[in-house]
């Protein structure tokens, strides 16, 4: 079945597989967080079960991250090949195609289809077209990364606020009842630590930084490519330097969920079509 699919379809399948594994990573971490809260709120938690989960969870997360990274790396390789094919008409070798198809994921793609081609431009093959296609990808990436960065920031700040408010409420309640004890204080401290570590310095905080950095880089690439595209005597090396910065930023960040594009698709495509009309008129 994979032999009948285009490179773009194989790329999207790899991205979907990577995103699915990242979703499992998030759910696993949420489960570990829930167990931490459960353990902290019970005086006699099942230590054997919790100990087994504590030992197995890091191994599971490590394996899931390896798988997610491997699928993303394959997708990124195909994306770069497609970029070269659609911008400078550089076709991959038969050996490269054979290797890609032999490694192709049999999983379907769950991402929405873009309007038109993944790399589309009405400019002729050359550095200007390369800059224009990179500008387009950076435009869509920046929008999705900014939205996800904002969502992660809300999760981090919300989690920290809940941790602080819950601790304050427990302290006030215990002080009012006059029943505070070492066990009660330990419970409050454990619950605060669980919430603060998970939201304040855990995965959400890390993703906030990564997606914020990606949005910043994509914005810089967008403006740089827009300026390069308008140069008459543009050299390929100038575009390569900018595109390389974008490639590194994308490779270092977990892939953006397709659901974001579903919500932003209509607005972003309308804005980009206006930009395309300006380019054609130039």
C-alpha positions as a printed NumPy array, in Angstrom:
array([[  0.   ,   0.   ,   0.   ],
       [  2.828,   2.416,   0.837],
       [  4.236,   1.998,  -2.7  ],
       [  1.115,   3.699,  -4.108],
       [  1.432,   6.789,  -1.902],
       [  3.14 ,  10.028,  -2.83 ],
       [  6.045,  11.433,  -0.86 ],
       [  3.733,  14.021,   0.633],
       [  1.348,  11.325,   1.876],
       [  4.203,   9.318,   3.383],
       [  5.519,  12.457,   5.07 ],
       [  2.108,  13.224,   6.569],
       [  1.795,   9.628,   7.811],
       [  5.158,   9.915,   9.587],
       [  4.125,  13.216,  11.146],
       [  0.833,  11.692,  12.32 ],
       [  2.67 ,   8.751,  13.889],
       [  5.001,  11.138,  15.713],
       [  2.108,  13.256,  16.942],
       [  0.284,  10.151,  18.144],
       [  3.301,   9.106,  20.194],
       [  3.638,  12.609,  21.633],
       [ -0.016,  12.377,  22.653],
       [  0.733,   9.097,  24.454],
       [  3.675,  10.815,  26.164],
       [  1.393,  13.61 ,  27.381],
       [ -1.231,  11.141,  28.619],
       [  1.425,   9.053,  30.378],
       [  2.813,  12.106,  32.135],
       [ -0.691,  13.137,  33.134],
       [ -1.252,   9.657,  34.563],
       [  1.97 ,   9.851,  36.573],
       [  0.896,  13.267,  37.853],
       [ -2.492,  11.852,  38.898],
       [ -0.795,   9.004,  40.758],
       [  1.438,  11.519,  42.502],
       [ -1.576,  13.467,  43.699],
       [ -3.288,  10.222,  44.748],
       [ -0.218,   9.094,  46.686],
       [  0.154,  12.45 ,  48.406],
       [ -3.497,  12.563,  49.461],
       [ -3.594,   9.057,  50.987],
       [ -1.932,   8.103,  54.232],
       [ -1.348,   4.489,  53.147],
       [ -0.953,   4.387,  49.357],
       [ -0.18 ,   1.06 ,  47.587],
       [  3.594,   1.43 ,  47.704],
       [  4.355,  -1.677,  45.644],
       [  2.144,  -0.55 ,  42.763],
       [  3.397,   3.022,  42.909],
       [  7.003,   1.817,  43.069],
       [  6.519,  -0.322,  39.957],
       [  4.964,   2.592,  38.083],
       [  7.74 ,   4.916,  39.248],
       [ 10.322,   2.527,  37.801],
       [  8.439,   1.739,  34.595],
       [  7.211,   5.233,  33.681],
       [ 10.643,   6.704,  32.794],
       [ 11.408,   3.68 ,  30.594],
       [  8.058,   3.988,  28.822],
       [  8.507,   7.714,  28.266],
       [ 12.032,   7.152,  26.947],
       [ 10.817,   4.576,  24.416],
       [  7.908,   6.781,  23.33 ],
       [ 10.215,   9.776,  22.853],
       [ 12.599,   7.664,  20.759],
       [  9.746,   6.544,  18.54 ],
       [  8.302,  10.038,  18.208],
       [ 11.714,  11.46 ,  17.339],
       [ 12.38 ,   8.722,  14.765],
       [  9.087,   9.306,  12.949],
       [  9.585,  13.069,  13.025],
       [ 13.117,  12.723,  11.615],
       [ 11.794,  10.636,   8.71 ],
       [  9.068,  13.185,   8.045],
       [ 11.568,  16.057,   8.15 ],
       [ 13.803,  14.288,   5.633],
       [ 10.914,  13.937,   3.194],
       [  9.838,  17.534,   3.797],
       [ 13.276,  18.792,   2.798],
       [ 13.249,  16.585,  -0.318],
       [  9.811,  17.874,  -1.279],
       [ 10.984,  21.438,  -0.682],
       [ 13.919,  20.969,  -3.07 ],
       [ 11.687,  19.276,  -5.628],
       [  9.03 ,  21.986,  -5.583],
       [ 11.368,  25.   ,  -5.449],
       [ 14.403,  24.156,  -7.619],
       [ 13.045,  21.108,  -9.498],
       [ 15.58 ,  18.775,  -7.874],
       [ 14.208,  15.245,  -8.013],
       [ 15.378,  12.676,  -5.435],
       [ 17.309,   9.679,  -6.711],
       [ 15.666,   6.293,  -7.191],
       [ 17.773,   4.923,  -4.337],
       [ 16.462,   7.649,  -2.026],
       [ 12.88 ,   6.988,  -3.064],
       [ 13.329,   3.26 ,  -2.551],
       [ 14.693,   3.805,   0.949],
       [ 11.865,   6.188,   1.856],
       [  9.191,   3.78 ,   0.63 ],
       [ 10.772,   0.843,   2.423],
       [ 10.718,   2.82 ,   5.688],
       [  7.239,   4.265,   5.109],
       [  4.768,   4.027,   7.952],
       [  1.638,   2.01 ,   7.196],
       [ -0.364,   4.219,   9.538],
       [ -2.824,   6.683,   7.992],
       [ -2.488,  10.431,   8.23 ],
       [ -4.944,  12.266,  10.447],
       [ -3.815,  15.793,   9.533],
       [ -6.105,  17.956,   7.377],
       [ -5.117,  18.415,   3.746],
       [ -3.783,  21.848,   2.824],
       [ -5.552,  23.955,   0.215],
       [ -3.437,  23.433,  -2.868],
       [  0.1  ,  22.07 ,  -2.746],
       [  2.13 ,  21.776,   0.441],
       [  4.817,  23.919,  -1.217],
       [  3.054,  26.153,  -3.718],
       [  4.177,  29.243,  -5.615],
       [  3.458,  30.808,  -9.017],
       [  7.061,  31.952,  -9.312],
       [  9.433,  30.052, -11.652],
       [ 11.948,  27.548, -10.277],
       [ 14.828,  29.365,  -8.646],
       [ 15.908,  31.165,  -5.467],
       [ 12.898,  33.533,  -5.493],
       [ 10.502,  30.582,  -5.575],
       [ 12.502,  28.901,  -2.801],
       [ 12.259,  32.022,  -0.649],
       [  8.545,  32.299,  -1.367],
       [  7.787,  28.683,  -0.403],
       [  9.851,  29.02 ,   2.779],
       [  7.996,  32.239,   3.54 ],
       [  4.68 ,  30.394,   3.197],
       [  5.686,  27.542,   5.526],
       [  7.067,  29.983,   8.094],
       [  3.814,  31.969,   7.969],
       [  1.67 ,  28.951,   8.832],
       [  4.177,  27.583,  11.359],
       [  4.392,  30.877,  13.222],
       [  0.612,  31.1  ,  13.593],
       [  0.247,  27.549,  14.952],
       [  3.308,  27.784,  17.221],
       [  2.115,  31.077,  18.743],
       [ -1.295,  29.565,  19.528],
       [  0.229,  26.463,  21.108],
       [  2.769,  28.512,  23.041],
       [ -0.05 ,  30.633,  24.462],
       [ -2.006,  27.503,  25.438],
       [  1.034,  26.056,  27.225],
       [  1.615,  29.37 ,  29.006],
       [ -1.995,  29.343,  30.239],
       [ -1.519,  25.765,  31.486],
       [  1.699,  26.674,  33.318],
       [  0.316,  29.82 ,  34.949],
       [ -2.999,  28.127,  35.719],
       [ -1.263,  25.149,  37.333],
       [  0.968,  27.348,  39.458],
       [ -2.009,  29.467,  40.552],
       [ -3.966,  26.333,  41.49 ],
       [ -0.971,  25.023,  43.452],
       [ -0.515,  28.27 ,  45.378],
       [ -4.228,  28.82 ,  46.003],
       [ -4.825,  25.199,  47.074],
       [ -1.91 ,  25.333,  49.518],
       [ -3.121,  28.631,  50.948],
       [ -6.668,  27.267,  51.291],
       [ -5.473,  24.11 ,  53.065],
       [ -3.285,  26.098,  55.45 ],
       [ -6.151,  28.475,  56.24 ],
       [ -8.589,  25.594,  56.784],
       [ -6.211,  23.687,  59.053],
       [ -5.374,  26.817,  61.022],
       [ -9.06 ,  27.675,  61.456],
       [ -9.876,  24.17 ,  62.697],
       [ -6.875,  24.16 ,  64.982],
       [ -6.073,  20.665,  63.766],
       [ -2.883,  21.213,  61.883],
       [ -0.276,  18.528,  62.353],
       [  2.953,  17.384,  60.781],
       [  0.994,  14.951,  58.584],
       [ -1.312,  17.74 ,  57.4  ],
       [  1.597,  20.01 ,  56.617],
       [  3.348,  17.216,  54.727],
       [  0.169,  16.578,  52.719],
       [ -0.066,  20.252,  51.776],
       [  3.596,  20.372,  50.809],
       [  3.319,  17.18 ,  48.739],
       [  0.265,  18.419,  46.833],
       [  1.908,  21.777,  46.188],
       [  5.05 ,  20.035,  44.953],
       [  3.089,  17.731,  42.627],
       [  1.209,  20.61 ,  41.001],
       [  4.198,  22.939,  40.841],
       [  6.575,  20.368,  39.346],
       [  4.096,  19.155,  36.729],
       [  2.876,  22.575,  35.597],
       [  5.57 ,  25.004,  36.713],
       [  8.8  ,  23.255,  35.685],
       [  7.56 ,  20.138,  33.855],
       [  6.41 ,  19.338,  30.346],
       [  4.101,  22.315,  29.88 ],
       [  6.861,  24.725,  30.831],
       [  9.271,  22.983,  28.455],
       [  6.757,  23.029,  25.588],
       [  5.987,  26.673,  26.258],
       [  9.641,  27.515,  25.711],
       [ 10.004,  25.309,  22.632],
       [  6.904,  26.555,  20.819],
       [  7.645,  30.148,  21.775],
       [ 11.138,  29.789,  20.304],
       [  9.733,  28.157,  17.15 ],
       [  7.211,  30.971,  16.683],
       [  9.976,  33.564,  17.051],
       [ 12.26 ,  31.8  ,  14.567],
       [  9.412,  31.272,  12.085],
       [  8.547,  34.968,  12.297],
       [ 12.143,  35.952,  11.587],
       [ 12.33 ,  33.505,   8.672],
       [  9.045,  34.833,   7.3  ],
       [ 10.308,  38.432,   7.186],
       [ 13.755,  37.432,   5.88 ],
       [ 12.297,  35.345,   3.052],
       [  9.863,  38.108,   2.137],
       [ 12.801,  40.485,   1.691],
       [ 14.915,  37.918,  -0.162],
       [ 12.094,  37.056,  -2.567],
       [ 12.007,  40.647,  -3.781],
       [ 15.708,  40.731,  -4.679],
       [ 16.452,  40.538,  -8.403],
       [ 19.981,  39.133,  -8.134],
       [ 19.213,  36.7  ,  -5.327],
       [ 21.735,  33.935,  -4.712],
       [ 20.762,  30.445,  -3.537],
       [ 23.223,  30.59 ,  -0.648],
       [ 21.365,  33.5  ,   0.928],
       [ 18.129,  31.538,   0.956],
       [ 19.791,  28.341,   2.182],
       [ 21.091,  30.095,   5.296],
       [ 17.609,  31.287,   6.247],
       [ 15.93 ,  27.984,   5.413],
       [ 18.515,  26.097,   7.478],
       [ 17.579,  28.114,  10.582],
       [ 13.927,  27.212,  10.024],
       [ 14.736,  23.519,   9.52 ],
       [ 16.713,  23.365,  12.765],
       [ 13.933,  25.063,  14.751],
       [ 11.265,  22.707,  13.365],
       [ 13.394,  19.602,  13.969],
       [ 14.032,  20.554,  17.608],
       [ 10.32 ,  21.063,  18.405],
       [  7.576,  18.435,  18.714],
       [  5.368,  18.537,  15.582],
       [  2.441,  20.929,  15.658],
       [ -0.967,  19.261,  16.162],
       [ -3.075,  19.142,  13.02 ],
       [ -6.139,  20.259,  14.977],
       [ -4.654,  23.768,  15.167],
       [ -4.558,  23.983,  11.383],
       [ -8.196,  22.827,  11.228],
       [ -9.241,  25.813,  13.353],
       [ -6.927,  28.34 ,  11.656],
       [ -7.123,  26.989,   8.109],
       [ -9.809,  29.282,   6.685],
       [ -8.355,  32.502,   8.095],
       [ -4.712,  31.742,   7.261],
       [ -5.441,  30.522,   3.737],
       [ -7.459,  33.66 ,   2.996],
       [ -4.608,  35.859,   4.22 ],
       [ -2.039,  33.908,   2.238],
       [ -4.087,  34.053,  -0.986],
       [ -4.026,  37.841,  -0.719],
       [ -0.238,  37.666,  -0.371],
       [ -0.035,  35.362,  -3.403],
       [ -2.042,  37.851,  -5.465],
       [  0.45 ,  40.594,  -4.587],
       [  3.375,  38.397,  -5.636],
       [  1.791,  37.572,  -9.003],
       [  1.121,  41.264,  -9.663],
       [  4.745,  42.231,  -9.017]])
